[in-house]
CSV table of C-alpha atoms and ligand atoms in Angstrom, one decimal:
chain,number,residue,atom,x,y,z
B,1,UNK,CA,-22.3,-17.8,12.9
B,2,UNK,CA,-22.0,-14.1,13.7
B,3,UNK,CA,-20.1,-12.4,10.2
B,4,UNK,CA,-18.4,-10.1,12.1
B,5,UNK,CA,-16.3,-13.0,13.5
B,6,UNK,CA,-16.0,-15.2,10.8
B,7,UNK,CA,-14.7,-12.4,8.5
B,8,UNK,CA,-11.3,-11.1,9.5
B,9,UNK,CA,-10.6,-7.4,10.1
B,10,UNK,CA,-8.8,-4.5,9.0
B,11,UNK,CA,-8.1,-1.9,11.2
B,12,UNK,CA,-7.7,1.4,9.6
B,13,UNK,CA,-4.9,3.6,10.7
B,14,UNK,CA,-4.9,6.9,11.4
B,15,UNK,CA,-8.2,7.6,10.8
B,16,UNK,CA,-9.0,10.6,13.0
B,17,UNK,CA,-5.4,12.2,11.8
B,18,UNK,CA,-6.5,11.5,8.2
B,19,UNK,CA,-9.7,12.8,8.5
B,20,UNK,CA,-8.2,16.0,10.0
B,21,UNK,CA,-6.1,16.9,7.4
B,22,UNK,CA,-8.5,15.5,4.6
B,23,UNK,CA,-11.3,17.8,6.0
B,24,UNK,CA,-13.9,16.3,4.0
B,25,UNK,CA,-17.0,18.3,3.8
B,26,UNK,CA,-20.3,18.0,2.6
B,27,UNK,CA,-21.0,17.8,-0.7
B,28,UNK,CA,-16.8,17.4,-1.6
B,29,UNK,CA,-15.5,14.8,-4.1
B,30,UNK,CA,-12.8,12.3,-2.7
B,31,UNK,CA,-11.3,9.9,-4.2
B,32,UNK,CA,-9.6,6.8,-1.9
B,33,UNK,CA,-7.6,5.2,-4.2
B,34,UNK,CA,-6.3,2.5,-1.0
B,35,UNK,CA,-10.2,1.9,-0.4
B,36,UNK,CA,-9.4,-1.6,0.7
B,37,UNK,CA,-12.2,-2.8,3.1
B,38,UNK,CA,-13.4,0.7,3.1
B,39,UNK,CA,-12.3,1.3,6.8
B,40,UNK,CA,-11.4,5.4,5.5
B,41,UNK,CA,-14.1,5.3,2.8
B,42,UNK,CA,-16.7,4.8,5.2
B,43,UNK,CA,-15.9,7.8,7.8
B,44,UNK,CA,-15.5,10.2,4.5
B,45,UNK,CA,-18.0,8.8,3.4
B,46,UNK,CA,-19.8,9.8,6.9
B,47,UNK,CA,-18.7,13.5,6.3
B,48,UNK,CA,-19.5,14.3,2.5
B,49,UNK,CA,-23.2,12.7,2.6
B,50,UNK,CA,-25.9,13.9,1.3
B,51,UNK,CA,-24.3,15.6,-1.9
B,52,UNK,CA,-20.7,14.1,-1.7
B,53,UNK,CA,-19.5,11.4,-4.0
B,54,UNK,CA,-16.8,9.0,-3.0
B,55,UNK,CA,-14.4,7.3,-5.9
B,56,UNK,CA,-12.9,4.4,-4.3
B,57,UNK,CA,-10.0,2.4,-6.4
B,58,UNK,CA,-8.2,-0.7,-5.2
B,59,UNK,CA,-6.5,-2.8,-7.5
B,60,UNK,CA,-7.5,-5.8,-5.6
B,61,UNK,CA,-11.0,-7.2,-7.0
B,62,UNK,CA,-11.4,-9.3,-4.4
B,63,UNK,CA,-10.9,-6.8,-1.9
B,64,UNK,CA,-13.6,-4.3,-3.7
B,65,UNK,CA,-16.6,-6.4,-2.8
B,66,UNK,CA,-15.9,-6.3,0.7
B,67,UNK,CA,-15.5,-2.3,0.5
B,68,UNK,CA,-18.7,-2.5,-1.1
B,69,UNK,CA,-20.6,-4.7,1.2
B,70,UNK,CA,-19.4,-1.8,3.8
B,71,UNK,CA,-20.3,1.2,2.3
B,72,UNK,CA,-23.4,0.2,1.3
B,73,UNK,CA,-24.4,0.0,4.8
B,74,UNK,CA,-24.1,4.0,4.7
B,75,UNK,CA,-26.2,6.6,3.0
B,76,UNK,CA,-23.8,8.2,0.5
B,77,UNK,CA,-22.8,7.8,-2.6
B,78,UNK,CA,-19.8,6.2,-4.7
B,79,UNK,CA,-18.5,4.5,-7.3
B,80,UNK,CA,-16.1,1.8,-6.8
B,81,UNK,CA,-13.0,0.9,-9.7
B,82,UNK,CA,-10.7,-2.3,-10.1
B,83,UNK,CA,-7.8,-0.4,-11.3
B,84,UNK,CA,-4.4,0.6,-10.2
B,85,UNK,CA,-4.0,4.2,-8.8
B,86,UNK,CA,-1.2,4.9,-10.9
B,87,UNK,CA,-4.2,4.9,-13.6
B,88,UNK,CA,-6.2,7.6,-11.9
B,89,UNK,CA,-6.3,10.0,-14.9
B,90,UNK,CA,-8.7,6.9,-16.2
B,91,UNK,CA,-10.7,5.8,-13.5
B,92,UNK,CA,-11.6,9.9,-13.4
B,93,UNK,CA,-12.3,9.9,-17.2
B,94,UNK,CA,-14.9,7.2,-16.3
B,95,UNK,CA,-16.3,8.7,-13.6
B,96,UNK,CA,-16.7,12.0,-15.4
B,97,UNK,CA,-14.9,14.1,-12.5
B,98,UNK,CA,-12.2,16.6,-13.5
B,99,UNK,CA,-11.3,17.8,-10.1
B,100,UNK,CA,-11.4,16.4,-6.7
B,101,UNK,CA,-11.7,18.2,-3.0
B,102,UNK,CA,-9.5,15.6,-1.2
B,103,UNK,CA,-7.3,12.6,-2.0
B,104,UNK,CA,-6.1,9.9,0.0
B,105,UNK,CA,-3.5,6.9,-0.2
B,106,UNK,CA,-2.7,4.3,2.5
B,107,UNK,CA,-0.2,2.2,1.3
B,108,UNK,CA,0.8,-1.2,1.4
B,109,UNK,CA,-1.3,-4.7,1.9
B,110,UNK,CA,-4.5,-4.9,3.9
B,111,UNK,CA,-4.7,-7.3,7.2
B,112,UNK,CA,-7.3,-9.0,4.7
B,113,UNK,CA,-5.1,-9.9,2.2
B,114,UNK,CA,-2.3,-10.8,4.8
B,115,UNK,CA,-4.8,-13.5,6.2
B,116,UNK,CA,-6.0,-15.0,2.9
B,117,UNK,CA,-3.0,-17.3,3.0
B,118,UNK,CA,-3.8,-18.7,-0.6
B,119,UNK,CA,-2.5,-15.4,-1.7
B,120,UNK,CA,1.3,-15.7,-0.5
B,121,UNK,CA,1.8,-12.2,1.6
B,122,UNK,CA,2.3,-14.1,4.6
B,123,UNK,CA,5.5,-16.1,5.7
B,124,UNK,CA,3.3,-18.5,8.3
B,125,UNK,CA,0.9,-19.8,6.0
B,126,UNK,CA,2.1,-22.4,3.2
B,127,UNK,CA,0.5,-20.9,0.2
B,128,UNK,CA,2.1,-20.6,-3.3
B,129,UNK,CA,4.8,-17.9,-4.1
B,130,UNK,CA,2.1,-15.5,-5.4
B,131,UNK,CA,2.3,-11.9,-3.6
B,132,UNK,CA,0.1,-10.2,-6.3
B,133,UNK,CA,-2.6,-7.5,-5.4
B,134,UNK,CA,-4.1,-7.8,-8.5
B,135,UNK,CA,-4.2,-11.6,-9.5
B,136,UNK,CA,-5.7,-10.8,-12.7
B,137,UNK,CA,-2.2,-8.9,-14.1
B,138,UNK,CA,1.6,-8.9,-13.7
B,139,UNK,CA,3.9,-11.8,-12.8
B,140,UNK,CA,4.1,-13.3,-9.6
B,141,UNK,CA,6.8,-13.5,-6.4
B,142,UNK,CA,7.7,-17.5,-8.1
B,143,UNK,CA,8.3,-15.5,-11.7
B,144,UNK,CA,10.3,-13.1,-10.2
B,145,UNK,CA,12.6,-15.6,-8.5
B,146,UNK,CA,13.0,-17.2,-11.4
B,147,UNK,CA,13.6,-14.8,-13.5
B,148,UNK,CA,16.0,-12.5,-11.8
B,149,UNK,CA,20.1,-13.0,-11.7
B,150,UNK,CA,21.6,-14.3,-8.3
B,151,UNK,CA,22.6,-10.5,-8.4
B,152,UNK,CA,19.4,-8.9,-9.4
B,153,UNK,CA,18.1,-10.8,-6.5
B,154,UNK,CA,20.6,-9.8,-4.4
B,155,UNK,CA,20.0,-5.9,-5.2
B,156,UNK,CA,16.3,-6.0,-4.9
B,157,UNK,CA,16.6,-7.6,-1.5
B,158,UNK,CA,19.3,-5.0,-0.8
B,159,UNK,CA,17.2,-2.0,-1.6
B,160,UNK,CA,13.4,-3.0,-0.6
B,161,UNK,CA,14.6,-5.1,2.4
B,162,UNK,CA,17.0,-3.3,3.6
B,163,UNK,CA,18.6,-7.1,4.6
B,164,UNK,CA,21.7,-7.1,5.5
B,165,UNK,CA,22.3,-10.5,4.2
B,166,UNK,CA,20.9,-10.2,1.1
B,167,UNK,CA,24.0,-12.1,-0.7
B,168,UNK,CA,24.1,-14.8,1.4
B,169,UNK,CA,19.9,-15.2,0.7
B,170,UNK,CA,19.9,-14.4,-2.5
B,171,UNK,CA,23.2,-17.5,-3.8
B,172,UNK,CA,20.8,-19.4,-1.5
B,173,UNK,CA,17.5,-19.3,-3.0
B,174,UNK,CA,18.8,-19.1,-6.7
B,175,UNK,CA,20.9,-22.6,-5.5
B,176,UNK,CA,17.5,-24.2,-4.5
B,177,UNK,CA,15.6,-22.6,-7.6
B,178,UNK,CA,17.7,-24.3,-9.8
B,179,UNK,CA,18.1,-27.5,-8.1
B,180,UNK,CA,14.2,-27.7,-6.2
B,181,UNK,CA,12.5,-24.8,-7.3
B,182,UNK,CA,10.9,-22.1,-4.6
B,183,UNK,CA,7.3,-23.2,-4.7
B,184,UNK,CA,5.9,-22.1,-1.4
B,185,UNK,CA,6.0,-19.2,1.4
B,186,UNK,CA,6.9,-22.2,4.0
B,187,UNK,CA,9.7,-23.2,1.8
B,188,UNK,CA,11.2,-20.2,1.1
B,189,UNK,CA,10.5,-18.6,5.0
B,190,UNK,CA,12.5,-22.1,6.4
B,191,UNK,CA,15.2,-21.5,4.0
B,192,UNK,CA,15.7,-18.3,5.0
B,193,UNK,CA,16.2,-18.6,8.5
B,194,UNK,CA,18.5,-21.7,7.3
B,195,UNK,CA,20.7,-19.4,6.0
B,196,UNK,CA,21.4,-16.6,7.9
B,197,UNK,CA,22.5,-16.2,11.5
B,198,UNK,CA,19.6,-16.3,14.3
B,199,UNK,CA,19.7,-12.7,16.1
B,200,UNK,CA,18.2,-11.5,18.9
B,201,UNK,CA,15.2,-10.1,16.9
B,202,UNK,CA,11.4,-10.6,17.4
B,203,UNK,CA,11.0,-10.8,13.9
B,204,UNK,CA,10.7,-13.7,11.5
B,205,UNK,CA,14.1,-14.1,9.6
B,206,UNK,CA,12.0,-14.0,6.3
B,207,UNK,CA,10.1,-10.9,7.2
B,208,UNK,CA,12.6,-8.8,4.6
B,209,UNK,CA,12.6,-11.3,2.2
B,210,UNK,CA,8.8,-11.2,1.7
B,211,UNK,CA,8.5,-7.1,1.9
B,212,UNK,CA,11.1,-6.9,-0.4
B,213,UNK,CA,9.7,-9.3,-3.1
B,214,UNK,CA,6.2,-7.9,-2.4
B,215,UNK,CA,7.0,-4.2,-3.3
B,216,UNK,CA,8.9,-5.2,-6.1
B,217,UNK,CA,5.9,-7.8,-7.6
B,218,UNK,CA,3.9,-4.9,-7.3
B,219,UNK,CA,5.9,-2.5,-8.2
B,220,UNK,CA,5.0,-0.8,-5.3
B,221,UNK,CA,7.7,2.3,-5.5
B,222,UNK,CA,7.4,2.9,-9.5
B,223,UNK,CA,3.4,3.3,-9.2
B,224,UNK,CA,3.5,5.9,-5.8
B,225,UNK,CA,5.7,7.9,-8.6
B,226,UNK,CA,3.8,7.8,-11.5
B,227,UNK,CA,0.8,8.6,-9.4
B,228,UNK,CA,2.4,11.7,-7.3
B,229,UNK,CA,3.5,13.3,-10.6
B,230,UNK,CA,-0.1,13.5,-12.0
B,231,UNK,CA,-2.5,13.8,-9.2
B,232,UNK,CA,-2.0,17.7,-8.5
B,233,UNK,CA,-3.8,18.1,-12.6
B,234,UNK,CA,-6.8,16.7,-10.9
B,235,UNK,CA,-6.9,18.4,-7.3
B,236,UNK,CA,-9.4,21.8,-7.2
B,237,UNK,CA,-7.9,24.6,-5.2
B,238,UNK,CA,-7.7,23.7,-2.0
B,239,UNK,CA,-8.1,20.0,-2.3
B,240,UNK,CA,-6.3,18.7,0.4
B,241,UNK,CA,-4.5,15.3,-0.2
B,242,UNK,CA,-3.3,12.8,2.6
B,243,UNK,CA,-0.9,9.6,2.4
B,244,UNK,CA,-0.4,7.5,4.5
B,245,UNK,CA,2.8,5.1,4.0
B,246,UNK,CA,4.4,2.3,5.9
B,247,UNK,CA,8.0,2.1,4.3
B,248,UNK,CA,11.0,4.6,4.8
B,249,UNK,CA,11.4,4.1,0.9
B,250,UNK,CA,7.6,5.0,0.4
B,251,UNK,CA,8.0,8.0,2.6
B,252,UNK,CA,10.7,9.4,1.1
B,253,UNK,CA,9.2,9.4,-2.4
B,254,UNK,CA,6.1,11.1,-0.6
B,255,UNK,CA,8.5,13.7,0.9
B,256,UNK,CA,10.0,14.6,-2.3
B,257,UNK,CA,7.3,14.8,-4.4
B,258,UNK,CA,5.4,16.8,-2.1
B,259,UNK,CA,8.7,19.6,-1.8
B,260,UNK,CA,9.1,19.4,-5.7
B,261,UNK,CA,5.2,20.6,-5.9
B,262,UNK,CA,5.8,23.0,-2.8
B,263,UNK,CA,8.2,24.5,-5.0
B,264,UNK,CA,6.3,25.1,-7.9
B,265,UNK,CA,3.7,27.0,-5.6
B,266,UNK,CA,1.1,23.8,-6.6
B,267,UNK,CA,1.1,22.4,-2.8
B,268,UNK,CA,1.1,24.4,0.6
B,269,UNK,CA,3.0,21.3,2.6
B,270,UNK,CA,0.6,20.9,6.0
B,271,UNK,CA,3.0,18.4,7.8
B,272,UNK,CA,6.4,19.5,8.2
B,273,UNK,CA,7.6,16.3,9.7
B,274,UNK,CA,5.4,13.4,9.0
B,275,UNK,CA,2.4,12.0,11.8
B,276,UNK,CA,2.8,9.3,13.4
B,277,UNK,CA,0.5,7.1,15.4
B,278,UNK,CA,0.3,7.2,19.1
B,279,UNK,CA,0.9,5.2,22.0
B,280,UNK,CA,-2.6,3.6,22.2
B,281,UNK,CA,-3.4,3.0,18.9
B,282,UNK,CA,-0.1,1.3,18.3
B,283,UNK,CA,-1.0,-0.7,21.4
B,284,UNK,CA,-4.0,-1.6,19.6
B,285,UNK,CA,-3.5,-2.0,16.3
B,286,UNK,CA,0.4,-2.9,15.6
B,287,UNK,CA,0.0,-2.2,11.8
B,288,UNK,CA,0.2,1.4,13.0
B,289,UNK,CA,3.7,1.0,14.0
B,290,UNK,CA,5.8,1.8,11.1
B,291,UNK,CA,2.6,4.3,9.6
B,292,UNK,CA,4.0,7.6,8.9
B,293,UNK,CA,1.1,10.1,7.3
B,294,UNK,CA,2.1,13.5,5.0
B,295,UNK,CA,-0.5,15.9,3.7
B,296,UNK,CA,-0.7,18.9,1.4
B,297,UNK,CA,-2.9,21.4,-0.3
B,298,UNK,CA,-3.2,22.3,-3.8
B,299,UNK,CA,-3.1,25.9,-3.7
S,301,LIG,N1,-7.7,2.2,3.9
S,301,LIG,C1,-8.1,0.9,3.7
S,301,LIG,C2,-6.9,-0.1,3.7
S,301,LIG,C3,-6.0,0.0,2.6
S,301,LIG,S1,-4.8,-1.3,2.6
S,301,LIG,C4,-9.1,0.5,4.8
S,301,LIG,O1,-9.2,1.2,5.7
S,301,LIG,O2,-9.8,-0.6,4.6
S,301,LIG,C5,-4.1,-0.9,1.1
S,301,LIG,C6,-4.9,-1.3,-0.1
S,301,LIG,O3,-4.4,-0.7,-1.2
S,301,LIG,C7,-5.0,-2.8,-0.4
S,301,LIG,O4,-6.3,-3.2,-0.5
S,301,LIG,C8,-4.3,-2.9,-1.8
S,301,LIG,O5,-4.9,-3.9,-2.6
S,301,LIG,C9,-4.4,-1.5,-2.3
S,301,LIG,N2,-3.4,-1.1,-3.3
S,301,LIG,C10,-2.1,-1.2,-3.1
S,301,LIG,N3,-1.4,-0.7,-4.1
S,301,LIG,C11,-2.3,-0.3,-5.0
S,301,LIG,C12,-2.3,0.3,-6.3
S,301,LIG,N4,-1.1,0.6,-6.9
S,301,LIG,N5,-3.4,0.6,-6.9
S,301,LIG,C13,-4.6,0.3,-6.3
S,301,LIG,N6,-4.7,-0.2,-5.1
S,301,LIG,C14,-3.6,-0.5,-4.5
């Protein structure tokens, strides 16, 4: 069978956009630390080779050897790390770099991982409650459930969901997690839509539920923090850096962090309102829907 087939895709988003503001040249030092399936990677990649070096980091091992398998269809180099970007001051130390020409983030989960349905992301296949990026580390989307107060529940549902009936969800699972237990995706997904009110809506009633419970399992918004407030130490002089995010909360914290640095004359701010993708692309690829990409210099 033909791999290209068999294997499911990712489509990078924003890629030309990225690339723009990136400006990767030869013989520059990026570090990817989203390198997923190397979708990005490989088009840097593309523009710093001969002398260039890429760093790519995903905390997903799994993940890494397909970014691997890609890249090393390209002449380039780079180093790949299993590590979480909010670690970045390590994954440099270990790669002996003290300042990179360009950085870039895409946020979120791959297509890859949504498809693996052992690993929980998705709603339509029955997998167990996991949600984790990294399976080796951290607690998963079951734990959490059973950890967290009717109310805690309620919150987090509240504030990463943005679900409007996040009470109503929330007495509901904790009544089957005591009684039952939440097990699977299917069961939780079916008790969902049990509970609240069918709208007119194209998407899944659960569709919330699991972003909610995914950013919080992977603490999603705590690492974009710890990550913003150290990067600049590590970006030369006109190092550009690029994110791309796919959550109003994520976007935000992007927007902030970037005027707080504008402030203290560390980054010239290159997008004044944040890119989006276009009509075609979004026609192609739907991921690039809700994508929203910021970029900024260190000057
Ligand atoms: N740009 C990539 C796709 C990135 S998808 C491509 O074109 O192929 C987002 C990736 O970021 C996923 O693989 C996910 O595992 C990884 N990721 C998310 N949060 C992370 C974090 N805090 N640290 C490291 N990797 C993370």
């Amino acid at each position: 069978m033909d791999d290209k087939t068999a294997n499911p895709v990712h489509v990078p988003v924003l890629v030309e956009e990225a690339l723009n503001y990136l400006q990767p040249h030869p013989g520059h030092v990026v570090l990817d630390c989203t390198v997923g399936s190397g979708g990005h990677a490989i088009r840097i990649l593309d523009c710093i080779k001969p002398d260039g070096f890429l760093i790519g980091v995903d905390k997903d091992m799994e993940i890494l050897q397909t970014a691997r398998q890609s890249l090393s269809e390209t002449a380039g180099t780079f180093k790949l790390y299993h590590a979480d970007y909010s670690d970045v001051d390590e994954v440099l130390r270990q790669a002996r770099v003290d300042k990179v020409n360009g950085v870039l983030l895409d946020l979120g989960v791959s297509s890859l991982q949504l498809d693996q349905a052992d690993r929980g992301f998705s709603f339509t296949k029955e997998a167990p409650l996991d949600m984790r990026m990294d399976r080796s580390d951290g607690i998963t989307a079951r734990d959490l459930i059973h950890r967290l107060s009717e109310e805690a529940l309620a919150d987090l549902l509240w504030k990463y969901g943005e679900e409007r009936y996040s009470r109503r969800i929330a007495r509901a699972m904790q009544k089957e997690e005591k009684t039952v237990g939440i097990a699977t995706t299917t069961q939780l997904a079916a008790l969902v839509a049990r509970v609240t009110p069918r709208g007119k809506s194209k998407i899944h009633p659960a569709t919330r539920v699991f972003q909610a419970l995914r950013i919080a399992v992977n603490k999603e918004l705590e690492n974009l923090e710890i990550f913003l407030d150290k990067i600049h130490h590590y970006m030369a002089v006109g190092a550009r850096i690029v994110i791309i995010s796919f959550h109003s909360l994520e976007d935000r914290i992007v927007k902030n962090k970037f005027l707080e640095r504008a402030r203290e004359n560390v980054f010239r701010i290159l997008t004044k309102k944040p890119i989006c993708a276009g009509d075609a692309e979004i026609r192609e690829n739907v991921r690039s829907r809700s994508a929203k990409l910021r970029a900024a210099e260190r000057i």
